[in-house]
Short mmCIF file of C-alpha atoms in Angstrom, two decimals:
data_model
loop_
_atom_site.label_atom_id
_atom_site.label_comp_id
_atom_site.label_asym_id
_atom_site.label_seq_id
_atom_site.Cartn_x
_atom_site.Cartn_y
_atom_site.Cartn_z
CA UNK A 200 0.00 0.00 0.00
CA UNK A 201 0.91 3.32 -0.02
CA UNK A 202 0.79 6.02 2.49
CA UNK A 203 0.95 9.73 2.48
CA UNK A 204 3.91 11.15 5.02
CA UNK A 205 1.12 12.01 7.95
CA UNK A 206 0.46 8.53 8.12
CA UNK A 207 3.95 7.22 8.83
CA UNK A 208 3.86 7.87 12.33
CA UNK A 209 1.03 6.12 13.29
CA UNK A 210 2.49 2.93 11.01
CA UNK A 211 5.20 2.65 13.52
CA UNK A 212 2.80 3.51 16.66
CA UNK A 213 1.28 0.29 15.61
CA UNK A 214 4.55 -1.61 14.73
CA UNK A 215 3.78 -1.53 10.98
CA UNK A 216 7.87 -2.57 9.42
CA UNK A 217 8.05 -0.05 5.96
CA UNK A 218 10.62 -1.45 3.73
CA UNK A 219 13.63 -0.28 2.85
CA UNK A 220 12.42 -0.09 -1.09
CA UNK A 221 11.06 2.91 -2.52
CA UNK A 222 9.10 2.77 -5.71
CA UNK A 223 9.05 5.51 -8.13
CA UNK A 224 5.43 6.53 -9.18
CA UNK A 225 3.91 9.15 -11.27
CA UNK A 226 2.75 10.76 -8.27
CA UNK A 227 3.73 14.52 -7.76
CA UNK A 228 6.85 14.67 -5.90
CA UNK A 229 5.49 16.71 -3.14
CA UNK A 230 2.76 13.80 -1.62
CA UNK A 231 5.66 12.31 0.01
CA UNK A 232 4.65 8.71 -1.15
CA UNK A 233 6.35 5.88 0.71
CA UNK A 234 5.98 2.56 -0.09
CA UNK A 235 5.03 0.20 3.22
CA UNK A 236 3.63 -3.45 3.30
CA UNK A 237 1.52 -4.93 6.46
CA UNK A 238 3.16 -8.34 7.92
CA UNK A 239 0.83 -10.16 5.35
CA UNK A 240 1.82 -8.46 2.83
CA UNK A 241 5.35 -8.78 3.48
CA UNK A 242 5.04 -12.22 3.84
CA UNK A 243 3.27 -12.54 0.59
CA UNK A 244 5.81 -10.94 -0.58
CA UNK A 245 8.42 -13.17 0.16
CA UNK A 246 6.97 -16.09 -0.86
CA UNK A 247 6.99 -14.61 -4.30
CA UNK A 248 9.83 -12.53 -4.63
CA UNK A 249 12.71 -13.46 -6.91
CA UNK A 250 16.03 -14.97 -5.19
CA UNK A 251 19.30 -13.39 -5.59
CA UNK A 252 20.46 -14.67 -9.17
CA UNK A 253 16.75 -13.79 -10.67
CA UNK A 254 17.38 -10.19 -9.62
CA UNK A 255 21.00 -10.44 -11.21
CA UNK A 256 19.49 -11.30 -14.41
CA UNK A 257 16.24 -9.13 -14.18
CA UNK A 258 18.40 -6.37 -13.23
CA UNK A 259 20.82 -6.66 -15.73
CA UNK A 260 18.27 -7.19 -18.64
CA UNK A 261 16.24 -3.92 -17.66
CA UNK A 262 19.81 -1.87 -18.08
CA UNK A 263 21.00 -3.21 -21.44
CA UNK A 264 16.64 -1.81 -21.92
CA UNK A 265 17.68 1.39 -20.57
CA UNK A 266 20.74 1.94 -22.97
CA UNK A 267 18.60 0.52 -26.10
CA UNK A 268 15.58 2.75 -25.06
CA UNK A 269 18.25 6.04 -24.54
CA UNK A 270 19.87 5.02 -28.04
CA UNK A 271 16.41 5.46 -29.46
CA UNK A 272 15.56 8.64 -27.91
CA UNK A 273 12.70 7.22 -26.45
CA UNK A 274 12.99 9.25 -23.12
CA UNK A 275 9.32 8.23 -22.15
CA UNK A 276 10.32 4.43 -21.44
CA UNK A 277 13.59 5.30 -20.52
CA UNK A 278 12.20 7.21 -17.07
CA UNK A 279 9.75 3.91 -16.88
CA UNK A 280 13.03 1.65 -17.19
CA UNK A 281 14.82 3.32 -15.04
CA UNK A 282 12.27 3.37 -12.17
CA UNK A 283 12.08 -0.26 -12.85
CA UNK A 284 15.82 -0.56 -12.63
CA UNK A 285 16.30 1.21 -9.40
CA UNK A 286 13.62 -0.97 -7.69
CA UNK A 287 15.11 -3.84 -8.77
CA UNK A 288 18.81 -2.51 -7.11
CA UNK A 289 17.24 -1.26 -4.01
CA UNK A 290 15.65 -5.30 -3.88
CA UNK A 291 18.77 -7.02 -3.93
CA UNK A 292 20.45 -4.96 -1.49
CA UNK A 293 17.32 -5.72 1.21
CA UNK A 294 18.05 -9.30 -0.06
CA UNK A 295 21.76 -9.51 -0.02
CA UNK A 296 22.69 -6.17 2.71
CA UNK A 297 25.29 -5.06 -0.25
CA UNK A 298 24.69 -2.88 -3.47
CA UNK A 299 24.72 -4.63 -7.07
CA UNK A 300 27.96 -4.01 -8.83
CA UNK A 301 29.38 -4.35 -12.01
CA UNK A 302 30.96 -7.67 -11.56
CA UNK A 303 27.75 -9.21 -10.86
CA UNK A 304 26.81 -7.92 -13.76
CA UNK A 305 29.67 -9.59 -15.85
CA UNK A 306 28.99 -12.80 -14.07
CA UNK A 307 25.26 -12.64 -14.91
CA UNK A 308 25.99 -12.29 -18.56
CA UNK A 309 28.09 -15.26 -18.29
CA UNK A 310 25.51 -17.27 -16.83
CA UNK A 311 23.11 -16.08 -19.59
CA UNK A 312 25.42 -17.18 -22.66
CA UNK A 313 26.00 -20.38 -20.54
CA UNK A 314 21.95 -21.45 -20.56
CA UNK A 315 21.97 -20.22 -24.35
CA UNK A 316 19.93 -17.24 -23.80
CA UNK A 317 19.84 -14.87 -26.86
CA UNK A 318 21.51 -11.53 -25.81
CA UNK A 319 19.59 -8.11 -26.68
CA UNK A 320 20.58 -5.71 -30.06
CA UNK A 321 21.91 -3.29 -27.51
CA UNK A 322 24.40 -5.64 -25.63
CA UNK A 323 27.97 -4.85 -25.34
CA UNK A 324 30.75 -7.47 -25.42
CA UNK A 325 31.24 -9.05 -22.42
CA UNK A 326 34.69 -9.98 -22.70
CA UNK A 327 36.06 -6.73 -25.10
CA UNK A 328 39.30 -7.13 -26.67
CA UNK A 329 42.21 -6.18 -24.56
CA UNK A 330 44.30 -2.95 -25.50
CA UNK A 331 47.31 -3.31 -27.55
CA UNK A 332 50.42 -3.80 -26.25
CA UNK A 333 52.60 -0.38 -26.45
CA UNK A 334 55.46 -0.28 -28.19
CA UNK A 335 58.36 0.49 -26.02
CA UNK A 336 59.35 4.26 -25.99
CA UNK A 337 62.56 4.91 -27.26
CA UNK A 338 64.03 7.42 -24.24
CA UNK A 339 67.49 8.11 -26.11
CA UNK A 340 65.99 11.79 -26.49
CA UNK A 341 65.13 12.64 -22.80
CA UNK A 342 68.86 12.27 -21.50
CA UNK A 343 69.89 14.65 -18.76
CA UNK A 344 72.69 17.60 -20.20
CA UNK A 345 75.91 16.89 -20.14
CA UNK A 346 76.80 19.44 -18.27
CA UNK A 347 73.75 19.69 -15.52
CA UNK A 348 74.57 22.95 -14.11
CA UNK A 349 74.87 24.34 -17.76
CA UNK A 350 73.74 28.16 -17.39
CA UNK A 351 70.30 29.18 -18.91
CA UNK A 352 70.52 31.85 -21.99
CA UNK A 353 71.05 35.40 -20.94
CA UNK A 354 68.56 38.66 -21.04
CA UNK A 355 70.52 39.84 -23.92
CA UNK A 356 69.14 37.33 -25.95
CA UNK A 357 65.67 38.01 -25.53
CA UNK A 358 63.33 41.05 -26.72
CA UNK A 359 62.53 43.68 -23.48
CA UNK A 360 59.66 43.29 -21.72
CA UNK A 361 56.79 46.08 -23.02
CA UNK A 362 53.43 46.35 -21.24
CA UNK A 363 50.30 44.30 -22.75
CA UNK A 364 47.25 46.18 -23.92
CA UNK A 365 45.05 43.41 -22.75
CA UNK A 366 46.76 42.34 -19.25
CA UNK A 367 48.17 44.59 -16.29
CA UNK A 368 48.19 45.27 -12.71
CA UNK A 369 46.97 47.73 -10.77
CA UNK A 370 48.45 48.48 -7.19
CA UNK A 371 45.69 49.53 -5.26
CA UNK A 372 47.09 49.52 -1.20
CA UNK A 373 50.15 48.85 0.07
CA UNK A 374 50.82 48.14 3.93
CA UNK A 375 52.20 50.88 6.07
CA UNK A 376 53.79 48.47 8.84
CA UNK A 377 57.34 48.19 8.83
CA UNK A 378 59.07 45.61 6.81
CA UNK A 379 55.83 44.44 5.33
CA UNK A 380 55.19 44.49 1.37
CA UNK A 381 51.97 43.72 0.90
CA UNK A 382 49.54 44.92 -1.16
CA UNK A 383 46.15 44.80 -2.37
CA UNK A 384 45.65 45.19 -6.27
CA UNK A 385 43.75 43.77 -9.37
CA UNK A 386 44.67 42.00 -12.23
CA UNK A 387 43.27 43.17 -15.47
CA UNK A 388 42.71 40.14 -18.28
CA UNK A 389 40.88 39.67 -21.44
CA UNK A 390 37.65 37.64 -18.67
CA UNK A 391 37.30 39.82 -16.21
CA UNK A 392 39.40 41.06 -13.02
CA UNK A 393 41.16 39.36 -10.15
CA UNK A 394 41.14 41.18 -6.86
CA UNK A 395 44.02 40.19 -5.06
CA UNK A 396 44.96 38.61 -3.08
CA UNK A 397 42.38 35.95 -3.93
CA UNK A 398 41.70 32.10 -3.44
CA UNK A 399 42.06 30.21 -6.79
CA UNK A 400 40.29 26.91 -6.78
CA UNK A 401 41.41 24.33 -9.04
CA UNK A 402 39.72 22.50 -12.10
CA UNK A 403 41.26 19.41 -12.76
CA UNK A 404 40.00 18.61 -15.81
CA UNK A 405 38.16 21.62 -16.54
CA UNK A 406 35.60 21.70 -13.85
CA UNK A 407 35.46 22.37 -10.12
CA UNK A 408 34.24 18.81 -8.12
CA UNK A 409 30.72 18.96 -7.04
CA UNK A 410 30.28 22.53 -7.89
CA UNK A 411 28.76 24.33 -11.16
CA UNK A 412 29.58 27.08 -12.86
CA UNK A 413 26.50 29.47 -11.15
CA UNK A 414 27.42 28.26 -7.76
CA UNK A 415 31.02 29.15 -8.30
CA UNK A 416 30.11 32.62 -9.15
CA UNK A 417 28.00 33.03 -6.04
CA UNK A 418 30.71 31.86 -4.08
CA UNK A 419 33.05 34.87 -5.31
CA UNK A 420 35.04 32.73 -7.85
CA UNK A 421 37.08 35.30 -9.87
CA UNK A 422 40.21 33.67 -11.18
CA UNK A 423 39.81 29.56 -11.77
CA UNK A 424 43.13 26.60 -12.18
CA UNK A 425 43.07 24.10 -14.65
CA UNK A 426 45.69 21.59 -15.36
CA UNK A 427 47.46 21.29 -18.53
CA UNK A 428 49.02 18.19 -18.30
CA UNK A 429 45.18 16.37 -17.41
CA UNK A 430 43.62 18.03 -19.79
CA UNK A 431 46.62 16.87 -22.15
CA UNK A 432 45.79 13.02 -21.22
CA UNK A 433 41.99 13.39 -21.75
CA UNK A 434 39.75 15.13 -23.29
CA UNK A 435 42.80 16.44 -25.28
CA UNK A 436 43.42 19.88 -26.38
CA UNK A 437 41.96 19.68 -30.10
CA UNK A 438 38.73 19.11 -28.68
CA UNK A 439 38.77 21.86 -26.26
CA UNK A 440 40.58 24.20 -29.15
CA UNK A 441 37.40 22.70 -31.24
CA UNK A 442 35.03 23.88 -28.76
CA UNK A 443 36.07 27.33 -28.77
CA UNK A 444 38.93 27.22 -25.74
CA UNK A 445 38.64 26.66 -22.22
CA UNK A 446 36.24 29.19 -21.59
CA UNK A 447 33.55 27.85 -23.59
CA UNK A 448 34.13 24.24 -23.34
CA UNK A 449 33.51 24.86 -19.57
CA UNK A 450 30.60 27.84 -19.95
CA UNK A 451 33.30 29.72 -17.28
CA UNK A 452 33.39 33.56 -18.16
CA UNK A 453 36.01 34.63 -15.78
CA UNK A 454 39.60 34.45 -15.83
CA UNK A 455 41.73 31.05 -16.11
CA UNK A 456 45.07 30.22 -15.46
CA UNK A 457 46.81 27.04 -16.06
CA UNK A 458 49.60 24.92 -15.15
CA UNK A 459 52.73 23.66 -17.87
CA UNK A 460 52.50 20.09 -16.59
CA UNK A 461 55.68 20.19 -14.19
CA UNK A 462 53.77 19.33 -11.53
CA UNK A 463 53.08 15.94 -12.76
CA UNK A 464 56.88 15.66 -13.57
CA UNK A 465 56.58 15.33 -9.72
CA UNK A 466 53.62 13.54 -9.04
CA UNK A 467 53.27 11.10 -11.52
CA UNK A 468 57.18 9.95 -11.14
CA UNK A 469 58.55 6.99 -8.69
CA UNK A 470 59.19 7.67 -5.06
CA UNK A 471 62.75 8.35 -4.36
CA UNK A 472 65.32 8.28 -1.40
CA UNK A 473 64.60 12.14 -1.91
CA UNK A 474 61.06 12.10 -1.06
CA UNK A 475 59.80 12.96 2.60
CA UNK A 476 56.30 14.24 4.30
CA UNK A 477 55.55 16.98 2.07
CA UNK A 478 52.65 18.82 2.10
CA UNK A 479 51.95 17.81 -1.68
CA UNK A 480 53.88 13.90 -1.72
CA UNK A 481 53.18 11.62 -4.47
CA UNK A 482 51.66 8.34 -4.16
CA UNK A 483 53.67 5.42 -3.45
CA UNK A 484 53.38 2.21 -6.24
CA UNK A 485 53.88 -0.62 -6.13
CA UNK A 486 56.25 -1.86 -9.35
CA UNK A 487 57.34 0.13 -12.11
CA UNK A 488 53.65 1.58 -12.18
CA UNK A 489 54.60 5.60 -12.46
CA UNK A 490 53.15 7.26 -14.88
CA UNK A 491 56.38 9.02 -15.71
CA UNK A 492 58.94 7.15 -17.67
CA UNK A 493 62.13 9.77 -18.20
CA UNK A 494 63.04 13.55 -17.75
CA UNK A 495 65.88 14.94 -19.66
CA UNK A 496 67.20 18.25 -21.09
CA UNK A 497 64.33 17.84 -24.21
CA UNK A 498 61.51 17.39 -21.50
CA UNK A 499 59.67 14.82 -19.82
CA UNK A 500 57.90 11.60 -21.23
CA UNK A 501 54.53 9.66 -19.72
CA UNK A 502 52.87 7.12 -20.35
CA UNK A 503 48.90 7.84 -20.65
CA UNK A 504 47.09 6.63 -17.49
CA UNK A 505 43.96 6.80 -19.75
CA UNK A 506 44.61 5.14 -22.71
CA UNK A 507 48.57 3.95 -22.47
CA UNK A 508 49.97 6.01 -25.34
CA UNK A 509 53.51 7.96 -24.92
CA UNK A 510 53.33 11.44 -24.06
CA UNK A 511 55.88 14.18 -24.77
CA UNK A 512 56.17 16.77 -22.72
CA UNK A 513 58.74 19.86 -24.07
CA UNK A 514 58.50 23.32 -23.04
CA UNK A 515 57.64 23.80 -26.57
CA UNK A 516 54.42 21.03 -26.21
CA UNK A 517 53.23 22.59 -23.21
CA UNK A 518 53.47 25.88 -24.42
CA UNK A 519 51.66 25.27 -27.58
CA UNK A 520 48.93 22.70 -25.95
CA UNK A 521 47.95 26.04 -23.51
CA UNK A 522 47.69 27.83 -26.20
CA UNK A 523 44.99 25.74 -27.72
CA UNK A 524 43.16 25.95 -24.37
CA UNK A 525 43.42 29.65 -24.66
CA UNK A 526 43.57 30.31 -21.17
CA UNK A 527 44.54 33.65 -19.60
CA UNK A 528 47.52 33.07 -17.53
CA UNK A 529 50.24 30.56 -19.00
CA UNK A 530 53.36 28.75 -16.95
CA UNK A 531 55.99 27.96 -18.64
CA UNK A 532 57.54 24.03 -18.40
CA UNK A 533 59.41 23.73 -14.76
CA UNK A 534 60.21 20.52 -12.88
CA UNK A 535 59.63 20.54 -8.85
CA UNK A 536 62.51 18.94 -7.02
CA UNK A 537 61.48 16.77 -3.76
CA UNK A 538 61.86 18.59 -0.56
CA UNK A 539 64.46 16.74 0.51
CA UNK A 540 66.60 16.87 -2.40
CA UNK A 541 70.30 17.46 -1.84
CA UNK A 542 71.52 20.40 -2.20
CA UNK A 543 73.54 19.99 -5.42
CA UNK A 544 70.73 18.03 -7.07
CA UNK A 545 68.49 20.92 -6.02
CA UNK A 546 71.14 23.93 -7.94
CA UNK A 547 70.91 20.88 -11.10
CA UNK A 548 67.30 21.18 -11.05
CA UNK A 549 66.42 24.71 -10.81
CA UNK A 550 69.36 25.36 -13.78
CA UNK A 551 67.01 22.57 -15.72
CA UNK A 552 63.78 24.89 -14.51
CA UNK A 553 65.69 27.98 -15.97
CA UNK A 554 66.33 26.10 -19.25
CA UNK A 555 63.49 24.65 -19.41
CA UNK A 556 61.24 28.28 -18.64
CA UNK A 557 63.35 30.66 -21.39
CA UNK A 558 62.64 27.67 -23.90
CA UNK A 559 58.99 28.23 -22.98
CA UNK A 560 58.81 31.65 -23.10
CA UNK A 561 60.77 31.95 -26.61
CA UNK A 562 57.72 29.67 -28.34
CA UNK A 563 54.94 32.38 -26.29
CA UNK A 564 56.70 35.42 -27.41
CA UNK A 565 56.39 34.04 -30.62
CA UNK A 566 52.89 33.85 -30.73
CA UNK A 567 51.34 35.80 -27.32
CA UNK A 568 47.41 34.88 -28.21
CA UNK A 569 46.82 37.39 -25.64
CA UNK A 570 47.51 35.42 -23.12
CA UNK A 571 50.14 36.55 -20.04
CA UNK A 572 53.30 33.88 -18.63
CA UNK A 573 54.60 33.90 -15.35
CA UNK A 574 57.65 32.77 -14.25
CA UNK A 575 58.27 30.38 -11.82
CA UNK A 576 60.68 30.93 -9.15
CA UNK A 577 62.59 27.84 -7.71
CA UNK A 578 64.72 26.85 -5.11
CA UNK A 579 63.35 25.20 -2.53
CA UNK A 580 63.79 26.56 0.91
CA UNK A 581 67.67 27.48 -0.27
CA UNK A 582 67.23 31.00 0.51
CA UNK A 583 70.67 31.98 -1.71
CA UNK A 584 69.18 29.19 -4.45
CA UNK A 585 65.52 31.09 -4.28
CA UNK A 586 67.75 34.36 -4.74
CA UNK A 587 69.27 32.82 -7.88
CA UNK A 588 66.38 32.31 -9.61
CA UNK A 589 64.53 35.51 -8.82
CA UNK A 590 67.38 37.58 -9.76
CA UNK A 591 67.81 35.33 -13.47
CA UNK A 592 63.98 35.29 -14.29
CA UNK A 593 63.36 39.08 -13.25
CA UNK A 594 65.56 39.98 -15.85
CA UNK A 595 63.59 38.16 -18.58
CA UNK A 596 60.14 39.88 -20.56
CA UNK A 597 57.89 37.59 -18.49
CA UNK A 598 54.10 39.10 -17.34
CA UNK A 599 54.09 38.34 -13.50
CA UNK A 600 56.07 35.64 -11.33
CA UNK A 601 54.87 32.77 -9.27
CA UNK A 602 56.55 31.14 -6.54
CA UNK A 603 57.11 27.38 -7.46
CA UNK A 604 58.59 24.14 -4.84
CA UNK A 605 57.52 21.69 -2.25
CA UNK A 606 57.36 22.11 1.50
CA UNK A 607 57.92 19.63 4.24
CA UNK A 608 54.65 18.99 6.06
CA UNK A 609 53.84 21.46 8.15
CA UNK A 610 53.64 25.27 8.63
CA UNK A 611 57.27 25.79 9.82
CA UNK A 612 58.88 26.50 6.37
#
């Protein structure tokens, strides 16, 4: 039977068990339906009601329905399906106290093709061809320089820095108290401006987790992160170039910046006697299992963790693939050294960085899109090392500067 929300209390006063199913009718969503059964009922029911494999199979056939009812565009017995097909989970986890998954699916269409029963137009292949074995990656190219504390190319060699019609900052307060330089100002881009200082949420893959684009805005969202080298893997960046840029594959109007894939030079590598609690550590696998396969002076090379294929990573590549997301902010290719990285290793890596970054910002000058690069200054917590590279990268035509390396856990460096 079912029973209208005022009657649910007096159901219980008289010890009247409502299921744990809940059936999707065409009643308006506001009557509160519920569905309940008396004792009799229930034990009706039971007598009657299908056993654990029957629901395997009835559940499984009223999906492949779904898909073949979705694939005709018949949306009408689709919603009737898919009330059916919910019921249907929400009865075998009453009957079995755990929710249907997809293995029970595979072993249900097993079981089907084992008692000869005919599978539906809309069935996919239960056992799909595995993926192709990758060839193996020639990494003769991504060797490190023969000389690792080789010096990066001087300011002569590049064109001065000139301000940007379509990107500047505006100083708009700076603090009176002694020794302090901060400052309040705003950015000025080609989506909007960035009152800073500001929190910048990040966008994985182009979109913020569990949050849309309106609820952003009402939360004050004014400058948004995306990740190059994820965006890279999957969707790719001719399809995002294809749907007009960043901006309107993800409907977001304000101001983007993204990353040049360094990070995952980091992340995506093998753990190493160097690594320690960091604030941002990289997972520990088991086997050769890293996505990462070499670094060198040319770049860095993955493997896809989507699809397997071999992924080049230059500060040319990274440069051109955020210029077909057409974001507003670029970063130029830098790798980010372990916290506890020797000291030497450290001076190797933020020379690479250097390299790496004027490489980068020859292939934007080339072609500035209207788009703005920021340096990234390294050195861990090597205060003469952090001095280094702040001194070197000020001197080059670069838009703004960002402050690049990993900390130890904690709040004390």
């Amino acid at each position: 039977i079912c029973v209208s929300k005022p009657w649910l209390d007096r159901l219980r006063t008289y010890h009247c068990p409502v299921t744990t199913s809940t059936r999707i009718s065409s009643e308006p969503p506001h009557t509160g339906h519920i569905h309940a059964a008396t004792p009799m009922a229930e034990e009706e029911a039971a007598s009657t009601s299908p056993g654990k494999d029957e629901l395997r199979r009835l559940i499984v056939a009223a999906g492949e329905e779904l898909r073949a009812a979705r694939a005709g565009g018949d949306s009408g017995a689709g919603a009737d399906v898919l009330a059916r097909l919910l019921d249907l989970k929400q009865r075998y986890e009453a009957l079995t106290g755990e929710e249907f998954r997809t293995k029970s699916v595979k072993r249900s269409r097993k079981e089907a093709a084992a008692s000869g029963a005919a599978p539906s137009a809309a069935q996919p292949n239960p056992n799909p061809p595995k993926r192709a074995k990758q060839a193996k990656v020639d990494l003769g190219r991504f060797t490190p320089a023969a000389d690792p504390m080789q010096l990066p190319p001087p300011a002569s060699s590049f064109p001065p820095w000139a301000p940007r019609d379509f990107f500047r900052f505006e100083v708009l307060h700076t603090s009176r108290k002694p020794g302090s330089r901060a400052r309040v100002g705003r950015i000025h881009t080609p989506h909007g401006v960035i009152e800073t200082p500001c929190f910048v949420p990040v966008g994985t893959n182009g979109a913020l987790k569990a949050v849309d684009e309106r609820q952003g805005r009402e939360a004050g969202t004014q400058l948004m992160f995306c990740n190059t080298y994820h965006l890279l893997v999957h969707p790719g960046p001719r399809v995002v170039a294809g749907a007009g840029g960043l901006h309107r594959f993800m409907n977001h109007e304000g101001p983007i910046i993204t990353d040049s894939g360094g990070f995952q030079v980091f992340s995506l590598g093998e753990t190493t006697e160097d690594d320690v609690a960091e604030m941002k550590r990289r997972k520990v696998r088991e086997g050769n299992s890293a996505s990462l396969l070499a670094t060198g002076e040319r770049g860095a090379v993955f493997r896809s963790y989507h699809d397997g294929t071999t992924i080049e990573l230059t500060p040319e590549s990274s440069v051109a693939t955020q210029k077909q997301l057409a974001s507003d902010i670029i970063i130029p290719l830098d790798e980010l050294p372990p916290h506890g990285m020797s000291r030497e290793r450290l001076h190797a890596s933020v020379r690479l960085s250097h390299r790496w970054m004027a490489r980068s910002l020859r292939a934007h000058l080339a072609e500035p899109r209207q788009q703005a690069m920021y340096g990234v200054v390294h050195g861990g917590t090597d205060e003469e090392l952090r001095r280094e590279s702040a001194e070197y990268l000020a001197t080059l035509p670069f838009d703004g500067f960002a402050i690049g390396g990993s900390l130890r856990a904690g709040r004390a460096e």
